[in-house]
Amino acid sequence: MADDTLDPGLEHVIAAETRLSHIDGEAGELVVAGYPLAELAGHATFEETVFLLRNDRLPTESELDALRDDLRAHRDVPEVTRELLREAAERGNGAMDAVRMGAASASLVRETDDPERDALLAVAQFPTIVGTYWRYRQGEDPLAPREDLGHAANYLYLLTGEVPDEARVRGLETYLNTVCDHGLNASTFAARAIVSTETDVLSAVTGAVGALKGPLHGGAPGPVLDMLREVHESGDAVTWVREALSSGQRLMGFGHRVYEVRDPRAAVLSTAAERLFEDRPDADLFETARETERVAVDLLEEHKPGRQLETNVEFYTAVLLCGVGVPQELFTATFGVARVAGWTAHCLEQLANNRIVRPRSRYVGERGRTWAALEAR
Ligand code: ACO
């Protein structure tokens, strides 16, 4: 098959078959390994989701116990990683730079590059990498992972030094499940393309972190939180949103390349945020979000009639992550803590039926040039 159609963003290209997730942008549906998102996200622990992505079915109790043990046994990061993270924190590098270096450094000390083990190592170590960086950034020593805590609870503990309550753990777990995988997005495609060379999985994960770091991919929830704080301070969502739109700003947390209706992840995260903030003294953040969403969707329709600019995943991500206690500077890194489950599952899926990813380019340069000696140029 040789098709010469140019498709710079590859939107119309199907470059892989996957059993991991499926997006229906018109219907606003996301299926994760056969489960509608809302069915999975509210029920599963993150460990169950990791197993599901790797095995295409839910684990039995003993399989789940075995995976939990395996993840716990691999949480610690080596000294070389800690040193890199300390250096990154002291120099003021951002969290995603630190995570990229942390992910890459894991390969310096492991004995083999078995893809399954590398996949497990990456999922297990990401919370420790982010937590270690964050503690150094706060001028504190990193904490050792807690054997008695599950993946989500341990992550919050490594950030805050406190064992989180059940509501926060459930909120974070819902977030991690909700964003664990999402079709062939840019970072996942990057991971699959890298591993298709049959290099090691940690190299693919490192490349994927680099892709996720870009502001067009993983960067919107921080600005959403800034927007909600401003709206709250102004006390008047209608005026704030109108002014933002008339000054040409894009409203963060609205619009999506694939979804033409409300992003199904926004529905799951908004329900989780509502439950989390119920009866809390800071519940006004959730109330501001709900009011801002209502106003923004109406005014976006007025502003761009027929464009269907609806709420995307980042809007309630900001509210939920803030509510569970993740610092704003770590929103994108926390996205990575979740998405590494998808990246690594995609790597294993790619390797199981591999063909090196090698698209073509259209040459638009000159031809037939003749060499000019240096002194003649
Ligand atoms: N606020 C105001 N206007 C908007 C918004 C928005 N959030 N989103 C799109 N528009 C306008 C655009 O200005 C454009 O108008 P124009 O045709 O007059 O130029 C029109 O709606 C269509 O926009 P596109 O840029 O074609 O939409 P696209 O599909 O390329 O972009 C994107 C999608 C990047 C998400 C965009 O909606 C946006 O910038 N949203 C705000 C940032 C954001 O929330 N990003 C996170 C997305 S979720 C994720 O990727 C994980």
Short mmCIF file of C-alpha atoms and ligand atoms in Angstrom, two decimals:
data_model
loop_
_atom_site.label_atom_id
_atom_site.label_comp_id
_atom_site.label_asym_id
_atom_site.label_seq_id
_atom_site.Cartn_x
_atom_site.Cartn_y
_atom_site.Cartn_z
CA MET A 1 0.00 0.00 0.00
CA ALA A 2 1.55 3.33 -1.04
CA ASP A 3 -0.64 6.34 -0.28
CA ASP A 4 0.95 9.73 -0.93
CA THR A 5 -1.58 11.72 1.12
CA LEU A 6 0.23 14.08 3.50
CA ASP A 7 -1.16 13.95 7.06
CA PRO A 8 1.21 16.00 9.28
CA GLY A 9 -0.61 15.33 12.56
CA LEU A 10 -1.30 11.68 11.59
CA GLU A 11 -4.97 12.11 12.64
CA HIS A 12 -6.18 9.90 9.81
CA VAL A 13 -3.54 7.20 10.17
CA ILE A 14 -4.19 4.00 12.11
CA ALA A 15 -0.68 2.97 13.10
CA ALA A 16 -1.39 0.16 15.59
CA GLU A 17 -3.95 -2.37 16.69
CA THR A 18 -4.58 -2.29 20.41
CA ARG A 19 -6.75 -4.01 23.01
CA LEU A 20 -5.89 -1.36 25.61
CA SER A 21 -8.27 1.53 25.05
CA HIS A 22 -10.69 2.96 22.52
CA ILE A 23 -12.04 6.48 22.13
CA ASP A 24 -15.31 7.31 20.40
CA GLY A 25 -15.06 11.07 19.99
CA GLU A 26 -18.58 11.54 18.62
CA ALA A 27 -20.34 9.51 21.30
CA GLY A 28 -17.99 10.71 24.06
CA GLU A 29 -17.01 7.20 25.11
CA LEU A 30 -13.75 5.79 26.40
CA VAL A 31 -13.32 2.04 26.76
CA VAL A 32 -10.37 0.68 28.76
CA ALA A 33 -9.62 -2.97 27.96
CA GLY A 34 -13.31 -3.63 27.39
CA TYR A 35 -14.65 -1.63 30.35
CA PRO A 36 -16.50 1.67 29.90
CA LEU A 37 -14.39 4.18 31.82
CA ALA A 38 -17.08 4.93 34.43
CA GLU A 39 -17.38 1.19 35.18
CA LEU A 40 -13.65 0.81 35.77
CA ALA A 41 -12.49 4.09 37.28
CA GLY A 42 -14.75 4.15 40.31
CA HIS A 43 -14.26 0.49 41.25
CA ALA A 44 -10.68 -0.52 40.50
CA THR A 45 -7.58 0.00 42.54
CA PHE A 46 -4.70 1.26 40.42
CA GLU A 47 -2.97 -2.11 40.81
CA GLU A 48 -6.06 -3.83 39.32
CA THR A 49 -5.91 -1.43 36.38
CA VAL A 50 -2.22 -2.16 35.85
CA PHE A 51 -2.98 -5.88 35.80
CA LEU A 52 -5.91 -5.36 33.43
CA LEU A 53 -3.79 -3.42 30.96
CA ARG A 54 -1.09 -6.06 30.99
CA ASN A 55 -3.32 -9.15 30.88
CA ASP A 56 -6.57 -8.02 29.24
CA ARG A 57 -8.58 -9.29 32.24
CA LEU A 58 -9.04 -8.49 35.91
CA PRO A 59 -6.80 -10.34 38.40
CA THR A 60 -7.93 -12.99 40.84
CA GLU A 61 -7.20 -12.24 44.50
CA SER A 62 -3.93 -14.18 44.49
CA GLU A 63 -2.81 -12.60 41.21
CA LEU A 64 -3.56 -9.16 42.64
CA ASP A 65 -1.61 -9.94 45.80
CA ALA A 66 1.33 -11.12 43.71
CA LEU A 67 1.32 -7.94 41.61
CA ARG A 68 1.06 -5.75 44.73
CA ASP A 69 4.04 -7.56 46.26
CA ASP A 70 6.01 -7.19 43.06
CA LEU A 71 5.30 -3.47 42.80
CA ARG A 72 6.18 -2.90 46.47
CA ALA A 73 9.44 -4.79 46.03
CA HIS A 74 10.48 -2.47 43.19
CA ARG A 75 9.46 0.93 44.61
CA ASP A 76 12.84 1.98 45.92
CA VAL A 77 15.00 4.03 43.56
CA PRO A 78 18.78 3.49 43.44
CA GLU A 79 21.28 5.95 44.88
CA VAL A 80 22.23 7.24 41.42
CA THR A 81 18.59 8.20 40.78
CA ARG A 82 18.29 9.93 44.16
CA GLU A 83 21.43 11.93 43.41
CA LEU A 84 20.11 13.02 40.02
CA LEU A 85 16.79 14.04 41.57
CA ARG A 86 18.53 16.00 44.32
CA GLU A 87 20.65 17.81 41.75
CA ALA A 88 17.57 18.56 39.61
CA ALA A 89 15.65 19.89 42.62
CA GLU A 90 18.56 22.05 43.82
CA ARG A 91 19.09 23.50 40.36
CA GLY A 92 15.39 24.34 40.14
CA ASN A 93 14.66 21.99 37.21
CA GLY A 94 10.97 21.29 36.73
CA ALA A 95 9.33 18.06 37.85
CA MET A 96 9.06 16.63 34.36
CA ASP A 97 12.78 17.11 33.69
CA ALA A 98 13.42 15.30 36.94
CA VAL A 99 11.02 12.46 36.08
CA ARG A 100 12.66 12.04 32.66
CA MET A 101 16.11 11.74 34.24
CA GLY A 102 14.79 9.48 36.98
CA ALA A 103 13.16 7.14 34.47
CA ALA A 104 16.30 6.99 32.35
CA SER A 105 18.60 6.36 35.30
CA ALA A 106 16.79 3.18 36.38
CA SER A 107 18.53 1.34 33.55
CA LEU A 108 21.97 2.12 35.02
CA VAL A 109 21.62 -0.37 37.84
CA ARG A 110 19.25 -3.12 36.75
CA GLU A 111 20.79 -6.41 35.70
CA THR A 112 18.87 -7.32 32.53
CA ASP A 113 16.59 -5.45 30.19
CA ASP A 114 13.73 -7.93 30.28
CA PRO A 115 10.72 -5.97 28.90
CA GLU A 116 8.22 -7.31 31.47
CA ARG A 117 10.52 -6.45 34.40
CA ASP A 118 11.33 -3.02 32.98
CA ALA A 119 7.60 -2.34 32.60
CA LEU A 120 6.98 -3.27 36.23
CA LEU A 121 9.98 -1.30 37.45
CA ALA A 122 8.81 1.87 35.69
CA VAL A 123 5.27 1.66 37.11
CA ALA A 124 6.59 0.87 40.61
CA GLN A 125 9.23 3.61 40.68
CA PHE A 126 7.38 6.59 39.21
CA PRO A 127 5.75 7.63 42.53
CA THR A 128 9.10 7.38 44.30
CA ILE A 129 10.82 9.42 41.59
CA VAL A 130 8.24 12.23 41.86
CA GLY A 131 8.13 12.03 45.67
CA THR A 132 11.94 12.10 46.01
CA TYR A 133 12.24 15.10 43.69
CA TRP A 134 9.47 16.93 45.52
CA ARG A 135 10.93 16.40 49.00
CA TYR A 136 14.34 17.68 47.84
CA ARG A 137 12.59 20.63 46.17
CA GLN A 138 11.04 21.47 49.56
CA GLY A 139 14.48 21.26 51.19
CA GLU A 140 13.60 18.01 52.95
CA ASP A 141 14.98 14.50 52.83
CA PRO A 142 13.07 11.99 50.72
CA LEU A 143 10.93 9.42 52.48
CA ALA A 144 11.23 5.68 52.10
CA PRO A 145 8.23 4.02 50.39
CA ARG A 146 5.75 2.46 52.85
CA GLU A 147 5.35 -1.31 52.49
CA ASP A 148 1.95 -1.22 54.19
CA LEU A 149 0.38 1.23 51.72
CA GLY A 150 -1.10 0.65 48.28
CA HIS A 151 0.25 2.39 45.19
CA ALA A 152 -1.94 5.52 45.39
CA ALA A 153 -1.70 5.95 49.17
CA ASN A 154 2.06 5.46 49.09
CA TYR A 155 2.40 8.16 46.42
CA LEU A 156 0.56 10.71 48.57
CA TYR A 157 2.60 9.65 51.59
CA LEU A 158 5.87 10.18 49.68
CA LEU A 159 4.76 13.71 48.78
CA THR A 160 3.34 14.84 52.10
CA GLY A 161 4.83 12.61 54.79
CA GLU A 162 1.31 11.82 56.01
CA VAL A 163 -0.76 8.71 55.53
CA PRO A 164 -3.74 9.99 53.52
CA ASP A 165 -7.34 9.35 54.52
CA GLU A 166 -9.47 6.92 52.52
CA ALA A 167 -11.33 9.68 50.64
CA ARG A 168 -8.10 11.14 49.28
CA VAL A 169 -6.77 7.73 48.29
CA ARG A 170 -10.02 6.95 46.48
CA GLY A 171 -9.93 10.32 44.72
CA LEU A 172 -6.36 9.81 43.52
CA GLU A 173 -7.05 6.23 42.51
CA THR A 174 -10.01 7.35 40.39
CA TYR A 175 -7.77 9.93 38.71
CA LEU A 176 -4.99 7.39 38.02
CA ASN A 177 -7.48 4.93 36.53
CA THR A 178 -9.13 7.64 34.45
CA VAL A 179 -5.97 8.75 32.66
CA CYS A 180 -4.04 5.45 32.57
CA ASP A 181 -4.48 5.08 28.82
CA HIS A 182 -6.07 7.03 25.98
CA GLY A 183 -5.55 5.57 22.53
CA LEU A 184 -2.53 6.51 20.48
CA ASN A 185 -1.86 9.93 22.05
CA ALA A 186 1.51 11.59 21.39
CA SER A 187 3.45 10.10 24.32
CA THR A 188 2.04 6.61 23.78
CA PHE A 189 2.84 6.78 20.08
CA ALA A 190 6.36 7.94 20.98
CA ALA A 191 6.76 4.96 23.34
CA ARG A 192 5.55 2.49 20.70
CA ALA A 193 7.77 3.99 17.98
CA ILE A 194 10.84 3.83 20.25
CA VAL A 195 10.26 0.29 21.46
CA SER A 196 9.52 -0.86 17.89
CA THR A 197 13.28 -0.63 17.31
CA GLU A 198 13.48 -3.39 19.94
CA THR A 199 15.38 -1.15 22.31
CA ASP A 200 14.57 -1.50 26.03
CA VAL A 201 11.25 -0.45 27.61
CA LEU A 202 12.91 2.11 29.92
CA SER A 203 14.21 3.98 26.85
CA ALA A 204 10.66 4.07 25.49
CA VAL A 205 9.30 5.32 28.83
CA THR A 206 11.98 8.03 28.94
CA GLY A 207 10.97 9.23 25.47
CA ALA A 208 7.30 9.16 26.46
CA VAL A 209 7.99 11.39 29.49
CA GLY A 210 9.68 13.85 27.14
CA ALA A 211 6.56 13.90 24.97
CA LEU A 212 4.19 14.29 27.92
CA LYS A 213 6.18 17.27 29.17
CA GLY A 214 5.15 19.35 26.14
CA PRO A 215 2.49 22.00 26.84
CA LEU A 216 0.27 20.68 24.05
CA HIS A 217 0.03 17.32 25.81
CA GLY A 218 0.16 17.23 29.60
CA GLY A 219 0.29 20.84 30.70
CA ALA A 220 -3.27 22.22 31.04
CA PRO A 221 -4.45 21.40 34.61
CA GLY A 222 -2.07 23.90 36.27
CA PRO A 223 -3.50 26.84 34.29
CA VAL A 224 -7.04 25.52 34.98
CA LEU A 225 -6.38 25.87 38.71
CA ASP A 226 -5.05 29.41 38.21
CA MET A 227 -8.21 30.24 36.26
CA LEU A 228 -10.51 28.84 38.97
CA ARG A 229 -8.69 30.82 41.65
CA GLU A 230 -9.08 34.01 39.63
CA VAL A 231 -12.77 33.32 39.00
CA HIS A 232 -13.27 32.66 42.71
CA GLU A 233 -11.53 35.90 43.68
CA SER A 234 -13.53 37.88 41.13
CA GLY A 235 -16.75 36.45 42.55
CA ASP A 236 -18.42 36.72 39.13
CA ALA A 237 -17.85 33.83 36.71
CA VAL A 238 -19.92 35.34 33.89
CA THR A 239 -17.92 38.58 33.74
CA TRP A 240 -14.60 36.78 34.15
CA VAL A 241 -15.29 34.28 31.34
CA ARG A 242 -16.75 36.94 29.02
CA GLU A 243 -13.69 39.14 29.49
CA ALA A 244 -11.31 36.21 28.95
CA LEU A 245 -13.02 35.23 25.70
CA SER A 246 -13.31 38.77 24.39
CA SER A 247 -9.59 39.35 25.02
CA GLY A 248 -8.87 36.31 22.79
CA GLN A 249 -7.86 33.88 25.55
CA ARG A 250 -8.51 30.15 25.26
CA LEU A 251 -10.34 28.82 28.28
CA MET A 252 -8.21 26.10 29.78
CA GLY A 253 -10.00 22.80 30.26
CA PHE A 254 -12.37 23.23 27.30
CA GLY A 255 -12.19 21.88 23.75
CA HIS A 256 -10.61 18.67 22.49
CA ARG A 257 -9.18 17.42 19.21
CA VAL A 258 -11.02 14.08 19.34
CA TYR A 259 -14.11 14.57 21.55
CA GLU A 260 -17.00 16.48 20.03
CA VAL A 261 -19.02 16.19 23.24
CA ARG A 262 -18.09 16.40 26.93
CA ASP A 263 -14.98 14.32 27.53
CA PRO A 264 -16.14 11.17 29.40
CA ARG A 265 -13.17 11.55 31.73
CA ALA A 266 -14.54 14.95 32.83
CA ALA A 267 -17.75 13.23 33.97
CA VAL A 268 -15.89 10.62 36.02
CA LEU A 269 -13.53 13.17 37.57
CA SER A 270 -16.29 15.64 38.36
CA THR A 271 -18.25 12.96 40.24
CA ALA A 272 -15.10 11.96 42.13
CA ALA A 273 -14.32 15.61 42.97
CA GLU A 274 -17.87 16.22 44.17
CA ARG A 275 -17.63 13.23 46.50
CA LEU A 276 -14.20 14.27 47.76
CA PHE A 277 -15.14 17.86 48.55
CA GLU A 278 -18.47 17.02 50.19
CA ASP A 279 -18.60 18.61 53.67
CA ARG A 280 -15.04 19.91 53.39
CA PRO A 281 -14.26 23.49 54.42
CA ASP A 282 -12.61 24.14 51.03
CA ALA A 283 -15.64 22.88 49.05
CA ASP A 284 -15.88 26.31 47.39
CA LEU A 285 -13.20 25.19 44.88
CA PHE A 286 -15.55 22.51 43.57
CA GLU A 287 -18.51 24.89 43.59
CA THR A 288 -16.51 27.50 41.67
CA ALA A 289 -15.53 24.83 39.15
CA ARG A 290 -19.10 23.72 38.60
CA GLU A 291 -20.31 27.28 38.16
CA THR A 292 -17.40 28.14 35.84
CA GLU A 293 -18.09 25.06 33.73
CA ARG A 294 -21.78 25.94 33.37
CA VAL A 295 -20.99 29.51 32.40
CA ALA A 296 -18.07 28.61 30.11
CA VAL A 297 -19.94 26.00 28.07
CA ASP A 298 -22.77 28.50 27.40
CA LEU A 299 -20.44 31.37 26.57
CA LEU A 300 -18.19 29.20 24.37
CA GLU A 301 -21.29 28.26 22.35
CA GLU A 302 -22.08 31.97 21.99
CA HIS A 303 -18.42 32.73 21.15
CA LYS A 304 -17.92 29.90 18.59
CA PRO A 305 -21.39 28.73 17.58
CA GLY A 306 -21.54 25.07 16.54
CA ARG A 307 -17.90 24.33 17.49
CA GLN A 308 -18.95 22.13 20.44
CA LEU A 309 -16.29 23.33 22.85
CA GLU A 310 -17.04 21.14 25.85
CA THR A 311 -15.27 20.35 29.12
CA ASN A 312 -12.13 18.23 28.74
CA VAL A 313 -10.27 15.96 31.18
CA GLU A 314 -7.99 18.72 32.47
CA PHE A 315 -10.76 20.80 34.00
CA TYR A 316 -11.73 18.46 36.85
CA THR A 317 -8.22 16.99 37.00
CA ALA A 318 -7.14 20.32 38.47
CA VAL A 319 -9.93 20.24 41.07
CA LEU A 320 -9.48 16.60 42.02
CA LEU A 321 -5.68 16.67 42.27
CA CYS A 322 -5.82 19.84 44.33
CA GLY A 323 -8.39 18.17 46.60
CA VAL A 324 -6.30 15.06 47.20
CA GLY A 325 -3.26 17.19 48.08
CA VAL A 326 -1.04 16.99 44.99
CA PRO A 327 0.89 20.28 44.59
CA GLN A 328 0.13 22.18 41.38
CA GLU A 329 3.78 21.89 40.24
CA LEU A 330 3.32 18.10 40.17
CA PHE A 331 0.10 17.85 38.15
CA THR A 332 1.83 16.78 34.92
CA ALA A 333 4.21 14.44 36.76
CA THR A 334 1.17 12.83 38.42
CA PHE A 335 -0.33 12.36 34.98
CA GLY A 336 2.91 10.44 34.24
CA VAL A 337 2.47 8.30 37.38
CA ALA A 338 -0.82 7.13 35.82
CA ARG A 339 0.08 7.05 32.13
CA VAL A 340 3.23 4.98 32.66
CA ALA A 341 0.81 2.03 33.09
CA GLY A 342 -0.51 2.67 29.58
CA TRP A 343 2.91 3.36 28.02
CA THR A 344 4.41 0.15 29.34
CA ALA A 345 1.37 -1.96 28.37
CA HIS A 346 1.58 -0.49 24.87
CA CYS A 347 5.29 -1.34 24.72
CA LEU A 348 4.58 -4.97 25.60
CA GLU A 349 1.72 -5.09 23.10
CA GLN A 350 3.98 -3.61 20.39
CA LEU A 351 6.78 -6.09 21.13
CA ALA A 352 4.37 -9.04 21.01
CA ASN A 353 3.67 -8.33 17.34
CA ASN A 354 6.42 -5.96 16.36
CA ARG A 355 7.07 -4.10 13.15
CA ILE A 356 9.46 -1.17 13.27
CA VAL A 357 7.58 2.14 12.99
CA ARG A 358 8.96 3.84 9.91
CA PRO A 359 6.61 6.26 8.12
CA ARG A 360 7.75 8.14 5.05
CA SER A 361 8.24 11.86 4.53
CA ARG A 362 7.56 13.98 1.47
CA TYR A 363 10.73 15.65 0.24
CA VAL A 364 10.19 19.34 -0.49
CA GLY A 365 13.87 20.37 -0.74
CA GLU A 366 16.14 21.12 -3.68
CA ARG A 367 17.64 18.51 -6.02
CA GLY A 368 20.71 18.34 -8.23
CA ARG A 369 22.89 20.83 -6.35
CA THR A 370 26.62 20.84 -7.14
CA TRP A 371 29.26 21.02 -4.43
CA ALA A 372 30.84 24.45 -3.78
CA ALA A 373 34.27 24.60 -2.13
CA LEU A 374 34.37 26.37 1.26
CA GLU A 375 36.13 29.50 -0.08
CA ALA A 376 33.59 29.81 -2.90
CA ARG A 377 30.46 30.01 -0.66
N1 ACO B 1 -11.36 28.54 24.54
C1 ACO B 1 -11.71 29.43 23.59
N2 ACO B 1 -11.72 29.16 22.28
C2 ACO B 1 -11.37 27.92 21.92
C3 ACO B 1 -10.99 26.94 22.85
C4 ACO B 1 -11.00 27.29 24.21
N3 ACO B 1 -10.66 26.41 25.15
N4 ACO B 1 -10.69 25.79 22.19
C5 ACO B 1 -10.84 26.05 20.91
N5 ACO B 1 -11.25 27.33 20.72
C6 ACO B 1 -11.56 27.99 19.46
C7 ACO B 1 -10.29 28.20 18.66
O1 ACO B 1 -9.76 29.49 18.89
C8 ACO B 1 -10.78 28.02 17.24
O2 ACO B 1 -11.33 29.24 16.78
P1 ACO B 1 -11.01 29.74 15.29
O3 ACO B 1 -11.49 28.67 14.37
O4 ACO B 1 -11.76 31.03 15.18
O5 ACO B 1 -9.51 29.90 15.23
C9 ACO B 1 -11.91 27.02 17.36
O6 ACO B 1 -12.36 27.08 18.70
C10 ACO B 1 -11.45 25.58 17.06
O7 ACO B 1 -10.26 25.36 17.76
P2 ACO B 1 -9.09 24.43 17.25
O8 ACO B 1 -7.80 25.06 17.62
O9 ACO B 1 -9.30 24.02 15.84
O10 ACO B 1 -9.31 23.16 18.12
P3 ACO B 1 -8.28 22.01 18.20
O11 ACO B 1 -9.04 20.77 18.04
O12 ACO B 1 -7.13 22.20 17.30
O13 ACO B 1 -7.68 22.23 19.66
C11 ACO B 1 -7.42 22.18 21.96
C12 ACO B 1 -8.05 21.52 20.73
C13 ACO B 1 -5.92 22.39 21.71
C14 ACO B 1 -7.60 21.26 23.14
C15 ACO B 1 -8.11 23.52 22.18
O14 ACO B 1 -9.49 23.33 22.36
C16 ACO B 1 -7.52 24.29 23.36
O15 ACO B 1 -6.52 25.00 23.19
N6 ACO B 1 -8.11 24.16 24.58
C17 ACO B 1 -7.61 24.84 25.75
C18 ACO B 1 -6.40 24.10 26.32
C19 ACO B 1 -6.77 22.78 26.98
O16 ACO B 1 -7.72 22.66 27.72
N7 ACO B 1 -5.94 21.75 26.68
C20 ACO B 1 -6.12 20.40 27.21
C21 ACO B 1 -6.78 19.50 26.20
S1 ACO B 1 -7.11 17.90 26.84
C22 ACO B 1 -5.75 16.99 26.46
O17 ACO B 1 -5.18 17.17 25.43
C23 ACO B 1 -5.23 15.95 27.41
#
